[in-house]
PDB file of C-alpha atoms in Angstrom:
ATOM      1  CA  MET B1039      -0.001   0.000   0.001  1.00  0.00           C
ATOM      2  CA  ASN B1040       1.527   3.343  -1.020  1.00  0.00           C
ATOM      3  CA  HIS B1041       1.489   6.531   1.094  1.00  0.00           C
ATOM      4  CA  ILE B1042      -1.603   7.964  -0.636  1.00  0.00           C
ATOM      5  CA  GLN B1043      -3.609   4.768  -0.047  1.00  0.00           C
ATOM      6  CA  LYS B1044      -2.533   4.722   3.619  1.00  0.00           C
ATOM      7  CA  LEU B1045      -3.567   8.356   4.013  1.00  0.00           C
ATOM      8  CA  LEU B1046      -6.986   7.734   2.438  1.00  0.00           C
ATOM      9  CA  THR B1047      -7.501   4.713   4.696  1.00  0.00           C
ATOM     10  CA  LEU B1048      -6.654   6.764   7.785  1.00  0.00           C
ATOM     11  CA  ILE B1049      -9.008   9.545   6.703  1.00  0.00           C
ATOM     12  CA  GLY B1050     -11.786   7.036   6.134  1.00  0.00           C
ATOM     13  CA  LEU B1051     -11.293   5.449   9.563  1.00  0.00           C
ATOM     14  CA  SER B1052     -11.238   8.888  11.166  1.00  0.00           C
ATOM     15  CA  LEU B1053     -14.567   9.781   9.558  1.00  0.00           C
ATOM     16  CA  ILE B1054     -16.142   6.521  10.743  1.00  0.00           C
ATOM     17  CA  VAL B1055     -14.959   7.078  14.326  1.00  0.00           C
ATOM     18  CA  THR B1056     -16.122  10.707  14.280  1.00  0.00           C
ATOM     19  CA  ALA B1057     -19.556   9.705  13.009  1.00  0.00           C
ATOM     20  CA  GLY B1058     -19.832   7.040  15.673  1.00  0.00           C
ATOM     21  CA  LEU B1059     -18.893   9.465  18.456  1.00  0.00           C
ATOM     22  CA  SER B1060     -21.348  12.009  17.107  1.00  0.00           C
ATOM     23  CA  ALA B1061     -24.155   9.430  17.212  1.00  0.00           C
ATOM     24  CA  CYS B1062     -23.250   8.478  20.765  1.00  0.00           C
ATOM     25  CA  HIS B1063     -23.442  12.092  21.953  1.00  0.00           C
ATOM     26  CA  ARG B1064     -26.614  13.004  20.062  1.00  0.00           C
ATOM     27  CA  PRO B1065     -29.294  13.973  22.619  1.00  0.00           C
ATOM     28  CA  MET B1066     -32.104  11.455  22.864  1.00  0.00           C
ATOM     29  CA  GLU B1067     -35.527  12.751  21.924  1.00  0.00           C
ATOM     30  CA  PRO B1068     -37.945  13.151  24.811  1.00  0.00           C
ATOM     31  CA  GLY B1069     -41.162  11.219  25.142  1.00  0.00           C
ATOM     32  CA  LYS B1070     -44.405  13.128  24.634  1.00  0.00           C
ATOM     33  CA  VAL B1071     -47.735  12.743  26.375  1.00  0.00           C
ATOM     34  CA  ILE B1072     -50.571  14.526  24.575  1.00  0.00           C
ATOM     35  CA  ILE B1073     -53.488  15.128  26.938  1.00  0.00           C
ATOM     36  CA  VAL B1074     -56.899  16.414  25.840  1.00  0.00           C
ATOM     37  CA  ARG B1075     -60.379  16.605  27.230  1.00  0.00           C
ATOM     38  CA  HIS B1076     -63.008  14.663  25.293  1.00  0.00           C
ATOM     39  CA  ALA B1077     -64.656  16.521  22.402  1.00  0.00           C
ATOM     40  CA  GLU B1078     -68.116  18.139  22.415  1.00  0.00           C
ATOM     41  CA  LYS B1079     -70.625  15.874  24.163  1.00  0.00           C
ATOM     42  CA  GLY B1080     -74.366  15.507  23.839  1.00  0.00           C
ATOM     43  CA  PRO B1081     -76.860  16.867  26.366  1.00  0.00           C
ATOM     44  CA  GLY B1082     -77.557  15.300  29.709  1.00  0.00           C
ATOM     45  CA  GLY B1083     -75.401  13.630  32.306  1.00  0.00           C
ATOM     46  CA  GLY B1084     -73.885  10.203  32.649  1.00  0.00           C
ATOM     47  CA  ASN B1085     -72.360   8.209  29.799  1.00  0.00           C
ATOM     48  CA  VAL B1086     -73.421  10.405  26.862  1.00  0.00           C
ATOM     49  CA  ASN B1087     -72.092  10.258  23.286  1.00  0.00           C
ATOM     50  CA  LEU B1088     -70.338  12.941  21.289  1.00  0.00           C
ATOM     51  CA  ARG B1089     -72.262  15.436  19.197  1.00  0.00           C
ATOM     52  CA  THR B1090     -71.586  15.704  15.465  1.00  0.00           C
ATOM     53  CA  ASP B1091     -69.136  18.565  16.006  1.00  0.00           C
ATOM     54  CA  GLY B1092     -67.423  16.447  18.658  1.00  0.00           C
ATOM     55  CA  LEU B1093     -66.905  13.636  16.178  1.00  0.00           C
ATOM     56  CA  THR B1094     -65.412  16.197  13.796  1.00  0.00           C
ATOM     57  CA  ARG B1095     -63.027  17.360  16.501  1.00  0.00           C
ATOM     58  CA  ALA B1096     -61.998  13.743  17.119  1.00  0.00           C
ATOM     59  CA  SER B1097     -61.081  13.446  13.427  1.00  0.00           C
ATOM     60  CA  ASP B1098     -59.160  16.736  13.654  1.00  0.00           C
ATOM     61  CA  LEU B1099     -57.146  15.288  16.524  1.00  0.00           C
ATOM     62  CA  ALA B1100     -56.264  12.210  14.488  1.00  0.00           C
ATOM     63  CA  ASP B1101     -55.133  14.433  11.612  1.00  0.00           C
ATOM     64  CA  LEU B1102     -53.006  16.512  13.984  1.00  0.00           C
ATOM     65  CA  LEU B1103     -51.206  13.425  15.314  1.00  0.00           C
ATOM     66  CA  ALA B1104     -50.921  11.610  11.992  1.00  0.00           C
ATOM     67  CA  ASP B1105     -47.131  11.977  11.786  1.00  0.00           C
ATOM     68  CA  ASP B1106     -46.380  11.280  15.453  1.00  0.00           C
ATOM     69  CA  ALA B1107     -44.866   7.963  16.520  1.00  0.00           C
ATOM     70  CA  LEU B1108     -47.814   7.004  18.704  1.00  0.00           C
ATOM     71  CA  THR B1109     -47.417   3.949  20.901  1.00  0.00           C
ATOM     72  CA  ALA B1110     -50.592   4.157  23.007  1.00  0.00           C
ATOM     73  CA  VAL B1111     -54.037   5.791  23.099  1.00  0.00           C
ATOM     74  CA  TYR B1112     -55.812   6.011  26.444  1.00  0.00           C
ATOM     75  CA  ALA B1113     -59.482   6.774  27.096  1.00  0.00           C
ATOM     76  CA  THR B1114     -61.894   6.142  29.962  1.00  0.00           C
ATOM     77  CA  ASN B1115     -64.855   3.804  30.147  1.00  0.00           C
ATOM     78  CA  TYR B1116     -67.155   6.600  29.000  1.00  0.00           C
ATOM     79  CA  CYS B1117     -68.284   6.840  25.368  1.00  0.00           C
ATOM     80  CA  ARG B1118     -67.231  10.453  24.894  1.00  0.00           C
ATOM     81  CA  THR B1119     -63.554   9.779  25.601  1.00  0.00           C
ATOM     82  CA  ALA B1120     -63.480   6.590  23.546  1.00  0.00           C
ATOM     83  CA  HIS B1121     -65.158   8.396  20.643  1.00  0.00           C
ATOM     84  CA  THR B1122     -62.513  11.143  20.868  1.00  0.00           C
ATOM     85  CA  GLY B1123     -59.553   8.756  20.883  1.00  0.00           C
ATOM     86  CA  GLN B1124     -60.865   6.161  18.430  1.00  0.00           C
ATOM     87  CA  PRO B1125     -59.915   7.883  15.114  1.00  0.00           C
ATOM     88  CA  THR B1126     -56.327   8.310  16.327  1.00  0.00           C
ATOM     89  CA  ALA B1127     -56.128   4.712  17.580  1.00  0.00           C
ATOM     90  CA  VAL B1128     -57.474   3.361  14.293  1.00  0.00           C
ATOM     91  CA  ALA B1129     -55.110   5.526  12.227  1.00  0.00           C
ATOM     92  CA  HIS B1130     -52.101   4.138  14.138  1.00  0.00           C
ATOM     93  CA  ASP B1131     -53.410   0.564  14.371  1.00  0.00           C
ATOM     94  CA  LEU B1132     -53.487   0.739  18.171  1.00  0.00           C
ATOM     95  CA  PRO B1133     -56.028  -0.517  20.693  1.00  0.00           C
ATOM     96  CA  LEU B1134     -57.865   1.859  22.977  1.00  0.00           C
ATOM     97  CA  GLN B1135     -56.468   1.358  26.453  1.00  0.00           C
ATOM     98  CA  ILE B1136     -59.344   2.026  28.831  1.00  0.00           C
ATOM     99  CA  ARG B1137     -59.006   3.511  32.312  1.00  0.00           C
ATOM    100  CA  MET B1138     -61.729   2.071  34.487  1.00  0.00           C
ATOM    101  CA  GLU B1139     -62.577   5.350  36.183  1.00  0.00           C
ATOM    102  CA  PHE B1140     -66.359   5.249  36.481  1.00  0.00           C
ATOM    103  CA  PRO B1141     -68.394   2.413  38.010  1.00  0.00           C
ATOM    104  CA  GLY B1142     -71.385   3.283  35.807  1.00  0.00           C
ATOM    105  CA  GLY B1143     -69.351   3.461  32.606  1.00  0.00           C
ATOM    106  CA  GLY B1144     -69.224   1.096  29.677  1.00  0.00           C
ATOM    107  CA  LEU B1145     -68.657   1.241  25.944  1.00  0.00           C
ATOM    108  CA  GLY B1146     -71.195  -1.308  24.757  1.00  0.00           C
ATOM    109  CA  GLY B1147     -73.943   1.211  24.045  1.00  0.00           C
ATOM    110  CA  CYS B1148     -71.908   3.966  22.385  1.00  0.00           C
ATOM    111  CA  VAL B1149     -73.342   5.580  19.237  1.00  0.00           C
ATOM    112  CA  PRO B1150     -71.589   5.377  16.868  1.00  0.00           C
ATOM    113  CA  PRO B1151     -70.136   2.096  18.173  1.00  0.00           C
ATOM    114  CA  ILE B1152     -66.584   1.767  19.451  1.00  0.00           C
ATOM    115  CA  THR B1153     -65.007  -0.614  16.956  1.00  0.00           C
ATOM    116  CA  ALA B1154     -61.331  -0.246  17.860  1.00  0.00           C
ATOM    117  CA  PRO B1155     -59.876  -3.103  19.921  1.00  0.00           C
ATOM    118  CA  GLN B1156     -59.873  -2.397  23.652  1.00  0.00           C
ATOM    119  CA  GLU B1157     -57.472  -3.226  26.447  1.00  0.00           C
ATOM    120  CA  LEU B1158     -58.737  -2.626  29.976  1.00  0.00           C
ATOM    121  CA  LEU B1159     -56.502  -1.222  32.687  1.00  0.00           C
ATOM    122  CA  THR B1160     -57.143  -2.611  36.148  1.00  0.00           C
ATOM    123  CA  PRO B1161     -58.772  -0.353  38.755  1.00  0.00           C
ATOM    124  CA  ALA B1162     -55.369  -0.013  40.418  1.00  0.00           C
ATOM    125  CA  GLN B1163     -53.690   0.967  37.138  1.00  0.00           C
ATOM    126  CA  SER B1164     -56.484   3.491  36.580  1.00  0.00           C
ATOM    127  CA  THR B1165     -55.772   5.512  39.705  1.00  0.00           C
ATOM    128  CA  THR B1166     -54.272   8.930  39.005  1.00  0.00           C
ATOM    129  CA  ALA B1167     -50.973   8.131  40.707  1.00  0.00           C
ATOM    130  CA  MET B1168     -50.349   4.799  38.976  1.00  0.00           C
ATOM    131  CA  PHE B1169     -51.603   6.067  35.637  1.00  0.00           C
ATOM    132  CA  ALA B1170     -49.256   9.058  35.788  1.00  0.00           C
ATOM    133  CA  GLU B1171     -46.402   6.696  36.670  1.00  0.00           C
ATOM    134  CA  ARG B1172     -47.238   4.690  33.558  1.00  0.00           C
ATOM    135  CA  LEU B1173     -47.200   7.832  31.414  1.00  0.00           C
ATOM    136  CA  ALA B1174     -43.918   9.014  32.910  1.00  0.00           C
ATOM    137  CA  ALA B1175     -42.306   5.833  31.533  1.00  0.00           C
ATOM    138  CA  THR B1176     -43.050   6.893  27.926  1.00  0.00           C
ATOM    139  CA  GLU B1177     -40.042   5.926  25.829  1.00  0.00           C
ATOM    140  CA  SER B1178     -37.686   8.373  24.152  1.00  0.00           C
ATOM    141  CA  GLY B1179     -39.130   9.592  20.845  1.00  0.00           C
ATOM    142  CA  ALA B1180     -42.547   8.011  21.479  1.00  0.00           C
ATOM    143  CA  THR B1181     -45.893   9.776  21.820  1.00  0.00           C
ATOM    144  CA  VAL B1182     -48.965   8.680  23.748  1.00  0.00           C
ATOM    145  CA  LEU B1183     -52.425  10.227  23.662  1.00  0.00           C
ATOM    146  CA  VAL B1184     -54.596  10.556  26.763  1.00  0.00           C
ATOM    147  CA  VAL B1185     -58.263  11.541  26.502  1.00  0.00           C
ATOM    148  CA  GLY B1186     -59.846  12.509  29.794  1.00  0.00           C
ATOM    149  CA  HIS B1187     -62.456  14.722  31.392  1.00  0.00           C
ATOM    150  CA  SER B1188     -62.681  18.303  32.627  1.00  0.00           C
ATOM    151  CA  ASN B1189     -61.586  17.228  36.108  1.00  0.00           C
ATOM    152  CA  THR B1190     -59.255  14.304  35.368  1.00  0.00           C
ATOM    153  CA  VAL B1191     -57.076  16.070  32.765  1.00  0.00           C
ATOM    154  CA  PRO B1192     -55.788  18.645  35.306  1.00  0.00           C
ATOM    155  CA  ASP B1193     -55.291  15.914  37.904  1.00  0.00           C
ATOM    156  CA  VAL B1194     -53.143  13.754  35.614  1.00  0.00           C
ATOM    157  CA  ILE B1195     -51.038  16.722  34.481  1.00  0.00           C
ATOM    158  CA  GLU B1196     -50.444  17.827  38.068  1.00  0.00           C
ATOM    159  CA  GLU B1197     -49.388  14.300  39.024  1.00  0.00           C
ATOM    160  CA  LEU B1198     -46.949  14.224  36.071  1.00  0.00           C
ATOM    161  CA  VAL B1199     -45.320  17.660  36.368  1.00  0.00           C
ATOM    162  CA  GLY B1200     -45.781  18.369  40.067  1.00  0.00           C
ATOM    163  CA  GLU B1201     -47.851  21.540  39.736  1.00  0.00           C
ATOM    164  CA  SER B1202     -51.359  22.573  38.773  1.00  0.00           C
ATOM    165  CA  ILE B1203     -52.285  24.093  35.407  1.00  0.00           C
ATOM    166  CA  CYS B1204     -54.601  26.450  37.336  1.00  0.00           C
ATOM    167  CA  PRO B1205     -54.584  29.408  37.349  1.00  0.00           C
ATOM    168  CA  ASP B1206     -51.645  29.951  34.954  1.00  0.00           C
ATOM    169  CA  ILE B1207     -53.169  28.061  31.989  1.00  0.00           C
ATOM    170  CA  ILE B1208     -56.754  27.391  33.034  1.00  0.00           C
ATOM    171  CA  PRO B1209     -58.553  30.013  35.167  1.00  0.00           C
ATOM    172  CA  GLY B1210     -59.571  28.835  38.591  1.00  0.00           C
ATOM    173  CA  PRO B1211     -58.072  27.767  41.905  1.00  0.00           C
ATOM    174  CA  ALA B1212     -55.361  25.132  41.946  1.00  0.00           C
ATOM    175  CA  SER B1213     -57.224  23.372  44.740  1.00  0.00           C
ATOM    176  CA  ASN B1214     -60.182  22.659  42.427  1.00  0.00           C
ATOM    177  CA  CYS B1215     -58.773  22.848  38.909  1.00  0.00           C
ATOM    178  CA  LEU B1216     -61.391  22.200  36.226  1.00  0.00           C
ATOM    179  CA  ILE B1217     -61.504  22.825  32.484  1.00  0.00           C
ATOM    180  CA  PRO B1218     -64.575  25.021  31.862  1.00  0.00           C
ATOM    181  CA  GLU B1219     -67.618  22.991  30.870  1.00  0.00           C
ATOM    182  CA  ASN B1220     -67.976  24.574  27.404  1.00  0.00           C
ATOM    183  CA  GLU B1221     -64.286  24.334  26.382  1.00  0.00           C
ATOM    184  CA  PHE B1222     -63.177  21.292  24.393  1.00  0.00           C
ATOM    185  CA  ASN B1223     -60.196  22.479  22.324  1.00  0.00           C
ATOM    186  CA  HIS B1224     -57.403  22.498  24.917  1.00  0.00           C
ATOM    187  CA  LEU B1225     -54.362  20.372  24.158  1.00  0.00           C
ATOM    188  CA  PHE B1226     -51.577  19.838  26.683  1.00  0.00           C
ATOM    189  CA  GLU B1227     -48.204  18.384  25.768  1.00  0.00           C
ATOM    190  CA  VAL B1228     -46.160  16.951  28.609  1.00  0.00           C
ATOM    191  CA  THR B1229     -42.516  16.416  27.692  1.00  0.00           C
ATOM    192  CA  ILE B1230     -40.779  13.464  29.369  1.00  0.00           C
ATOM    193  CA  PRO B1231     -37.005  14.156  29.126  1.00  0.00           C
ATOM    194  CA  ALA B1232     -34.897  11.119  28.293  1.00  0.00           C
ATOM    195  CA  ASN B1233     -32.176  12.239  30.716  1.00  0.00           C
ATOM    196  CA  GLY B1234     -34.447  11.947  33.745  1.00  0.00           C
ATOM    197  CA  ASP B1235     -35.112  15.662  34.197  1.00  0.00           C
ATOM    198  CA  ASP B1236     -38.513  16.724  35.463  1.00  0.00           C
ATOM    199  CA  PRO B1237     -41.391  16.671  32.945  1.00  0.00           C
ATOM    200  CA  SER B1238     -42.809  19.973  31.724  1.00  0.00           C
ATOM    201  CA  VAL B1239     -46.108  20.993  30.145  1.00  0.00           C
ATOM    202  CA  THR B1240     -47.032  23.311  27.291  1.00  0.00           C
ATOM    203  CA  HIS B1241     -50.504  24.314  26.162  1.00  0.00           C
ATOM    204  CA  THR B1242     -52.150  24.970  22.812  1.00  0.00           C
ATOM    205  CA  THR B1243     -55.552  24.497  21.166  1.00  0.00           C
ATOM    206  CA  TYR B1244     -56.682  22.416  18.215  1.00  0.00           C
ATOM    207  CA  GLY B1245     -59.647  22.125  15.891  1.00  0.00           C
ATOM    208  CA  ALA B1246     -62.486  24.635  15.801  1.00  0.00           C
ATOM    209  CA  PRO B1247     -62.585  27.401  18.443  1.00  0.00           C
ATOM    210  CA  SER B1248     -64.438  26.418  21.604  1.00  0.00           C
ATOM    211  CA  PRO B1249     -66.769  27.820  22.682  1.00  0.00           C
TER     212      PRO B1249
END
């Protein structure tokens, strides 16, 4: 091997080593937890379905998350949260993972029907503390979607980040933080750093203005 060939070989090896070191030191992407309240619901109390505009908002959410690397979609055992999460779950070929939050809940009578596969969390896994622990383990670069209720969304976020979203993001006292009854377009993104730093939350809106 002549001197030029040796030099080219050394340069090539140097580039390979440099590229390898660069890959080793590249920061890992954080995990993301997208948390929304269910979309617009029908009148009345209990286990009601979404209105037509709520079903549209659910489709808007699926479009918004189309390019994310989703690994899980969570809803509760109420039709309105399952309806909201179903288009996203179907688009990513994921089951709906159901938090068993309400004794009177159930998805058998939802209209339109819930057709996505379902995986039920145990009552213990459905508690705010254990559910937040599950979300905090979201892998680097992965995204999970959580669909909750006006009262449970703030609770889960507070458990994840250690502080209330009231009154800085949502008006109201931190001791009783609730998303206003007529607001359905809030979207919260909790970032789970891969290096073990504390999670943080940012807020935006999606879909049609609400109210």
